XYZ file of C-alpha atoms in Angstrom:
127
model
C 106.527 98.864 112.333
C 104.442 100.106 115.240
C 106.319 101.648 118.141
C 104.726 102.568 121.446
C 105.830 105.040 124.098
C 104.236 105.558 127.508
C 104.090 108.789 129.469
C 102.626 109.942 132.747
C 103.963 107.618 135.380
C 105.138 108.934 138.712
C 104.712 108.834 142.461
C 101.491 109.681 144.268
C 99.940 109.099 147.622
C 97.105 106.650 148.118
C 93.834 108.115 146.908
C 95.543 110.189 144.253
C 95.244 110.054 140.478
C 97.494 109.624 137.484
C 96.829 109.571 133.767
C 98.991 107.386 131.575
C 99.322 108.103 127.884
C 100.601 105.896 125.109
C 101.474 107.234 121.716
C 101.862 105.018 118.678
C 104.212 105.803 115.803
C 104.853 104.028 112.559
C 101.211 103.093 112.422
C 99.778 102.563 108.991
C 96.751 100.702 110.255
C 94.749 100.469 113.445
C 95.831 97.644 115.764
C 93.278 94.944 116.469
C 93.731 95.282 120.233
C 95.295 97.748 122.617
C 95.803 97.382 126.311
C 97.565 98.322 129.501
C 99.499 95.739 131.494
C 101.486 96.042 134.698
C 104.242 94.117 136.371
C 105.452 94.130 139.956
C 108.987 92.956 140.777
C 109.147 89.174 140.862
C 105.652 88.760 139.517
C 104.175 87.956 136.130
C 102.868 90.747 133.942
C 99.101 91.076 134.199
C 96.468 92.822 132.147
C 94.965 95.951 133.684
C 92.590 97.016 130.929
C 92.191 96.415 127.221
C 89.976 97.365 124.335
C 89.286 96.710 120.709
C 89.770 99.914 118.678
C 86.982 98.715 116.408
C 84.526 99.088 119.294
C 82.874 97.161 122.081
C 83.085 97.237 125.834
C 86.571 97.486 127.320
C 87.903 94.897 129.712
C 89.103 95.686 133.240
C 90.701 93.375 135.719
C 88.577 93.131 138.863
C 90.981 95.046 141.104
C 90.719 98.247 139.050
C 87.045 98.263 138.108
C 85.417 101.550 139.045
C 88.795 103.244 139.518
C 90.568 103.026 136.156
C 89.311 104.026 132.728
C 90.898 103.041 129.426
C 90.251 105.203 126.387
C 91.670 106.160 123.027
C 91.717 109.324 120.989
C 89.637 109.863 117.879
C 92.535 108.932 115.588
C 93.014 105.692 117.562
C 96.740 106.307 117.616
C 96.859 107.190 121.311
C 95.763 105.171 124.309
C 95.095 106.459 127.799
C 94.615 105.036 131.265
C 92.994 107.318 133.826
C 93.778 105.957 137.270
C 91.815 107.287 140.224
C 91.755 106.345 143.895
C 95.167 104.749 143.541
C 96.217 102.178 146.099
C 99.680 100.969 147.163
C 98.939 97.645 145.476
C 98.727 99.497 142.145
C 102.473 100.120 142.351
C 104.088 98.545 139.289
C 105.654 99.211 135.926
C 102.841 99.878 133.480
C 103.134 98.868 129.831
C 101.152 99.874 126.796
C 100.632 97.083 124.285
C 99.170 96.606 120.848
C 98.068 93.495 119.039
C 98.648 93.857 115.314
C 97.331 90.478 114.264
C 93.891 88.928 114.514
C 95.311 86.532 117.131
C 94.705 89.164 119.804
C 90.964 89.166 119.155
C 90.748 85.918 121.134
C 93.476 86.923 123.586
C 92.787 90.568 124.402
C 93.282 89.919 128.124
C 96.353 87.763 127.641
C 99.799 89.179 126.963
C 100.316 86.439 124.361
C 97.849 88.274 122.165
C 100.047 91.365 121.955
C 103.139 91.705 119.808
C 104.147 95.317 120.330
C 105.114 96.803 123.701
C 106.214 100.134 125.071
C 109.205 100.516 127.351
C 107.092 100.820 130.486
C 106.521 103.597 132.988
C 106.803 103.322 136.766
C 103.804 104.056 138.955
C 104.464 104.226 142.692
C 101.669 104.703 145.217
C 102.615 105.375 148.813
C 100.347 104.813 151.789
């Protein structure tokens, strides 16, 4: 069974940068989809960025385009999110997610497409 763990959250001032990492264990195959989601208190979880390990252009939600970059390592067992020019509205708990079934291929920007989640890491951006 795939298990995910996020690292790299923290507190920064607006304009700063953070790099989130997600390591996958128990992986015997490459997930169909991998992504980063975030959730603010009292709000629904939303996709930040996602990609298909098999290739193709990654997806970014409009609010992070040009500031965030999603990537994976050559083994495709680690996922990263480079976050630059952070803004207070980026404050949230960030989750790494993997879709291990073909269902995520049609839902790579929807949390319903993902069946494996990390525990989350807090990102706080102060103004």
